[in-house]
Short mmCIF file of C-alpha atoms in Angstrom, two decimals:
data_model
loop_
_atom_site.label_atom_id
_atom_site.label_comp_id
_atom_site.label_asym_id
_atom_site.label_seq_id
_atom_site.Cartn_x
_atom_site.Cartn_y
_atom_site.Cartn_z
CA MET A 1097 -0.03 -0.07 -0.01
CA ASP A 1098 2.70 2.40 0.95
CA ASN A 1099 4.32 1.94 -2.77
CA VAL A 1100 0.99 2.76 -4.07
CA ILE A 1101 0.69 5.92 -2.15
CA ASN A 1102 3.99 6.98 -3.26
CA PHE A 1103 3.59 6.46 -6.89
CA LYS A 1104 0.39 8.29 -6.96
CA THR A 1105 2.23 11.25 -4.99
CA ALA A 1106 4.75 11.27 -7.80
CA GLU A 1107 2.30 11.01 -10.63
CA GLY A 1108 0.29 13.86 -8.91
CA ILE A 1109 3.54 15.89 -9.04
CA ARG A 1110 4.30 15.04 -12.59
CA GLN A 1111 0.88 16.12 -13.67
CA ASP A 1112 1.18 19.47 -11.72
CA LEU A 1113 4.47 20.03 -13.57
CA GLN A 1114 2.90 19.01 -17.24
CA GLU A 1115 -0.03 21.37 -16.56
CA LYS A 1116 2.68 24.32 -15.93
CA ILE A 1117 4.63 23.26 -19.10
CA ASP A 1118 1.34 23.02 -21.25
CA HIS A 1119 0.35 26.32 -19.93
CA LEU A 1120 3.50 28.13 -20.58
CA THR A 1121 4.28 26.28 -23.88
CA TYR A 1122 0.79 26.89 -25.56
CA GLU A 1123 -1.00 29.79 -23.75
CA GLN A 1124 1.78 32.15 -23.14
CA GLU A 1125 3.77 33.56 -25.82
CA ILE A 1126 7.67 32.53 -26.02
CA PRO A 1127 9.83 35.42 -24.93
CA LYS A 1128 11.59 37.35 -27.72
CA PHE A 1129 15.42 37.03 -27.43
CA LYS A 1130 17.99 38.98 -29.27
CA ARG A 1131 20.37 36.44 -29.10
CA ILE A 1132 19.97 32.76 -29.50
CA PRO A 1133 22.59 30.36 -28.64
CA ARG A 1134 23.23 28.28 -32.00
CA HIS A 1135 24.07 25.10 -29.90
CA VAL A 1136 22.98 24.23 -26.44
CA GLY A 1137 24.18 21.51 -24.17
CA VAL A 1138 22.05 19.93 -21.56
CA ILE A 1139 23.14 18.18 -18.43
CA PRO A 1140 19.82 16.77 -17.07
CA ASP A 1141 20.92 16.04 -13.42
CA GLY A 1142 18.74 15.44 -10.43
CA ASN A 1143 16.60 12.44 -11.47
CA ARG A 1144 17.37 10.23 -8.47
CA ARG A 1145 17.30 13.14 -5.94
CA TRP A 1146 13.89 13.89 -7.44
CA ALA A 1147 12.62 10.31 -7.09
CA LEU A 1148 13.60 9.95 -3.36
CA ASN A 1149 11.77 13.27 -2.65
CA CYS A 1150 8.76 11.75 -4.02
CA GLY A 1151 9.15 8.45 -1.93
CA LEU A 1152 10.18 6.56 -5.25
CA GLN A 1153 13.39 4.41 -6.07
CA LYS A 1154 16.17 6.08 -7.40
CA LYS A 1155 15.86 4.18 -10.60
CA ASP A 1156 12.40 5.51 -11.17
CA GLY A 1157 13.60 8.82 -11.65
CA TYR A 1158 14.91 8.37 -15.10
CA LYS A 1159 11.34 7.81 -16.96
CA TYR A 1160 10.29 11.06 -15.44
CA GLY A 1161 13.07 12.77 -17.19
CA LEU A 1162 11.85 11.84 -20.46
CA ASP A 1163 9.07 14.47 -21.00
CA PRO A 1164 11.15 17.21 -20.11
CA GLY A 1165 13.54 16.27 -22.77
CA PHE A 1166 10.67 16.18 -25.35
CA HIS A 1167 9.55 19.69 -24.20
CA LEU A 1168 12.92 21.15 -24.20
CA TYR A 1169 13.44 19.80 -27.98
CA GLU A 1170 10.28 21.57 -29.01
CA LEU A 1171 11.42 24.82 -27.44
CA CYS A 1172 14.57 24.72 -29.25
CA LYS A 1173 13.00 24.05 -32.49
CA ASP A 1174 10.70 26.95 -32.01
CA LEU A 1175 13.41 29.39 -30.89
CA GLY A 1176 15.63 28.48 -33.80
CA VAL A 1177 18.31 26.67 -31.86
CA GLU A 1178 20.31 24.68 -34.49
CA GLU A 1179 21.79 22.14 -32.34
CA LEU A 1180 21.12 20.42 -28.97
CA THR A 1181 23.05 18.09 -27.16
CA LEU A 1182 21.81 15.95 -24.16
CA TYR A 1183 24.07 14.12 -21.77
CA GLY A 1184 22.57 10.50 -21.59
CA PHE A 1185 24.97 8.29 -19.26
CA THR A 1186 28.50 7.90 -18.97
CA VAL A 1187 30.90 5.23 -18.63
CA ASP A 1188 31.23 5.93 -15.05
CA ASN A 1189 27.47 5.81 -14.57
CA THR A 1190 27.29 2.18 -15.55
CA LYS A 1191 29.01 1.57 -12.17
CA ARG A 1192 25.65 2.17 -10.50
CA PRO A 1193 23.27 -0.72 -9.14
CA ALA A 1194 22.04 -2.84 -12.02
CA ASP A 1195 18.22 -1.75 -11.60
CA GLN A 1196 19.39 2.08 -12.03
CA LYS A 1197 21.65 0.94 -15.03
CA VAL A 1198 18.73 -0.70 -16.85
CA ALA A 1199 16.42 2.28 -16.22
CA PHE A 1200 18.93 5.05 -17.73
CA GLN A 1201 19.58 2.78 -20.65
CA GLN A 1202 16.04 2.42 -21.49
CA ALA A 1203 15.31 5.87 -21.11
CA CYS A 1204 17.78 6.87 -23.41
CA VAL A 1205 16.55 4.06 -25.85
CA ASP A 1206 13.10 5.65 -25.46
CA ALA A 1207 14.05 9.18 -25.74
CA VAL A 1208 15.98 8.53 -29.13
CA LEU A 1209 13.28 6.21 -30.91
CA GLN A 1210 10.53 8.64 -29.89
CA LEU A 1211 12.39 11.58 -31.56
CA THR A 1212 12.39 9.66 -34.85
CA ASP A 1213 8.65 10.79 -35.36
CA LYS A 1214 9.69 14.24 -35.02
CA ASP A 1215 11.90 16.62 -37.24
CA ALA A 1216 15.28 16.13 -36.38
CA GLU A 1217 19.00 14.87 -37.27
CA LEU A 1218 19.69 12.41 -34.67
CA LEU A 1219 23.40 11.39 -33.57
CA VAL A 1220 24.25 9.12 -30.90
CA VAL A 1221 28.02 9.14 -29.75
CA GLY A 1222 29.26 6.73 -27.03
CA ASN A 1223 31.42 3.72 -26.56
CA ALA A 1224 29.29 1.17 -28.74
CA GLU A 1225 31.95 -1.63 -28.30
CA SER A 1226 30.98 -1.96 -24.69
CA PRO A 1227 28.09 -4.21 -23.75
CA CYS A 1228 26.59 -1.25 -21.67
CA PHE A 1229 25.86 0.37 -25.20
CA PRO A 1230 22.25 -0.32 -25.99
CA GLU A 1231 21.94 -2.21 -29.24
CA GLU A 1232 18.88 -0.48 -30.45
CA LEU A 1233 20.88 2.78 -30.67
CA LYS A 1234 23.54 1.44 -32.87
CA PRO A 1235 21.81 2.65 -36.26
CA PHE A 1236 22.20 6.29 -34.80
CA LEU A 1237 25.82 6.28 -34.53
CA THR A 1238 25.78 8.02 -38.08
CA ARG A 1239 23.73 11.06 -38.02
CA THR A 1240 20.11 10.37 -39.31
CA LYS A 1241 17.45 12.66 -40.77
CA PHE A 1242 13.89 12.27 -39.74
CA GLY A 1243 11.03 14.10 -41.07
CA SER A 1244 12.13 17.53 -42.25
CA GLY A 1245 15.46 17.34 -40.28
CA GLY A 1246 16.30 20.97 -39.26
CA ILE A 1247 17.54 20.79 -35.60
CA LYS A 1248 20.60 18.44 -34.95
CA VAL A 1249 19.92 16.50 -31.41
CA ASN A 1250 22.92 14.63 -30.16
CA PHE A 1251 22.68 12.08 -27.43
CA LEU A 1252 25.94 11.02 -25.47
CA VAL A 1253 25.31 7.24 -24.39
CA ASN A 1254 28.00 5.32 -22.66
CA TYR A 1255 30.08 8.30 -22.94
CA GLY A 1256 33.57 8.88 -21.68
CA TRP A 1257 35.79 12.02 -21.97
CA ASP A 1258 39.00 9.98 -22.14
CA TRP A 1259 37.31 7.58 -24.70
CA ASP A 1260 36.25 10.47 -26.79
CA LEU A 1261 39.75 12.26 -26.71
CA MET A 1262 41.81 9.01 -27.26
CA HIS A 1263 39.59 7.54 -29.94
CA GLU A 1264 41.71 5.74 -32.79
CA ASP A 1265 40.10 7.82 -35.55
CA GLY A 1266 40.57 11.24 -33.61
CA LEU A 1267 38.07 12.91 -31.73
CA ALA A 1268 35.15 10.48 -31.52
CA SER A 1269 32.76 13.31 -31.18
CA LYS A 1270 33.97 15.23 -34.16
CA ASP A 1271 30.48 15.37 -35.72
CA ILE A 1272 29.37 17.49 -32.70
CA SER A 1273 30.07 21.29 -32.95
CA ARG A 1274 31.38 23.81 -30.41
CA MET A 1275 28.60 24.57 -27.64
CA ASP A 1276 27.48 28.13 -26.91
CA ILE A 1277 25.71 27.70 -23.53
CA ILE A 1278 25.66 24.57 -21.34
CA MET A 1279 22.56 24.32 -18.90
CA ARG A 1280 22.76 21.93 -15.85
CA TRP A 1281 19.83 21.02 -13.83
CA GLY A 1282 20.29 19.86 -10.28
CA GLY A 1283 22.47 22.49 -8.71
CA HIS A 1284 26.02 20.68 -9.24
CA ARG A 1285 28.60 23.24 -10.44
CA ARG A 1286 30.68 20.89 -12.55
CA LEU A 1287 30.94 19.50 -16.19
CA SER A 1288 31.32 15.72 -15.22
CA GLY A 1289 33.22 15.19 -18.51
CA PHE A 1290 30.87 16.59 -20.90
CA LEU A 1291 32.46 17.10 -24.30
CA PRO A 1292 35.75 18.75 -23.00
CA VAL A 1293 36.64 19.95 -26.67
CA GLN A 1294 33.09 21.30 -27.47
CA SER A 1295 32.54 22.92 -24.03
CA VAL A 1296 35.82 24.95 -24.09
CA TYR A 1297 34.21 28.28 -24.65
CA ALA A 1298 30.83 27.55 -23.56
CA ASP A 1299 28.96 29.63 -20.86
CA ILE A 1300 27.56 27.55 -18.14
CA PHE A 1301 24.35 28.20 -16.35
CA VAL A 1302 23.25 26.10 -13.37
CA LEU A 1303 19.87 25.60 -12.33
CA GLU A 1304 18.95 24.29 -8.67
CA GLU A 1305 15.68 22.63 -9.85
CA TYR A 1306 15.86 18.83 -10.52
CA TRP A 1307 15.52 17.84 -14.12
CA PRO A 1308 11.97 16.17 -13.76
CA GLU A 1309 10.94 19.55 -12.51
CA PHE A 1310 11.73 21.11 -15.89
CA THR A 1311 9.53 23.94 -17.02
CA PRO A 1312 9.92 26.33 -20.03
CA GLU A 1313 10.56 29.37 -17.33
CA GLN A 1314 13.68 27.70 -16.42
CA PHE A 1315 15.24 27.19 -19.87
CA PHE A 1316 14.01 30.88 -20.69
CA ARG A 1317 15.87 31.89 -17.48
CA GLY A 1318 18.97 30.44 -18.82
CA LEU A 1319 18.47 32.08 -22.12
CA LYS A 1320 17.79 35.61 -20.46
CA TRP A 1321 21.26 35.14 -18.45
CA TYR A 1322 22.96 34.38 -21.96
CA GLN A 1323 21.76 37.56 -23.63
CA ASP A 1324 24.40 40.06 -22.31
CA LEU A 1325 27.42 37.76 -22.09
CA ASP A 1326 30.55 38.90 -23.73
CA GLN A 1327 31.76 36.09 -25.88
CA THR A 1328 35.44 36.71 -26.68
CA LEU A 1329 36.37 32.99 -27.52
CA GLY A 1330 39.77 33.86 -26.17
CA GLY A 1331 40.37 36.87 -28.14
#
């Protein structure tokens, strides 16, 4: 009975967040920005902490991170962002308990496969020679266009920064461009090995909210912060 109550509590929270997202996305105009980043990188952290706060198991947090990703994709597409990169899971993440590992692997598979019904150019980057890399995602190791294409969407799956830099063919992530801004949910102020080459001049915006708590307003907050930054690229 306790598990049922906890699940309903989490489901109620998810529905409340969904209503806020729907309201902001469809009933409120998207703010006008004078400067839109060409490439947005996202570290969607806080899934497990959110799950524990809702009385769920840690593994349950990952499935609640799917809808925020789809909403972010729509917002980026509407705003004219050209490229979006999402940090799926790392080689180090695979050291977590087996139930969590299965959960985040499945979440990545579900995210990529559901985006095949959208307009996007999908690419998955990660160590596909490892048994931790989902078999279903191997067809996406080469960028593939779906619908009318347009926005490039990259997923890092079973990714390791050292694997990327020391790849036998050069930089493994060479088909991903330099990022303009990185937004990290969950409050931690670190990059966790997120594309060290492409992040070299990226501005970093940290949100305290957990990823499953995503709302468009949070994304807009990061874009507003980005407006007046002075990008010299080392010059």
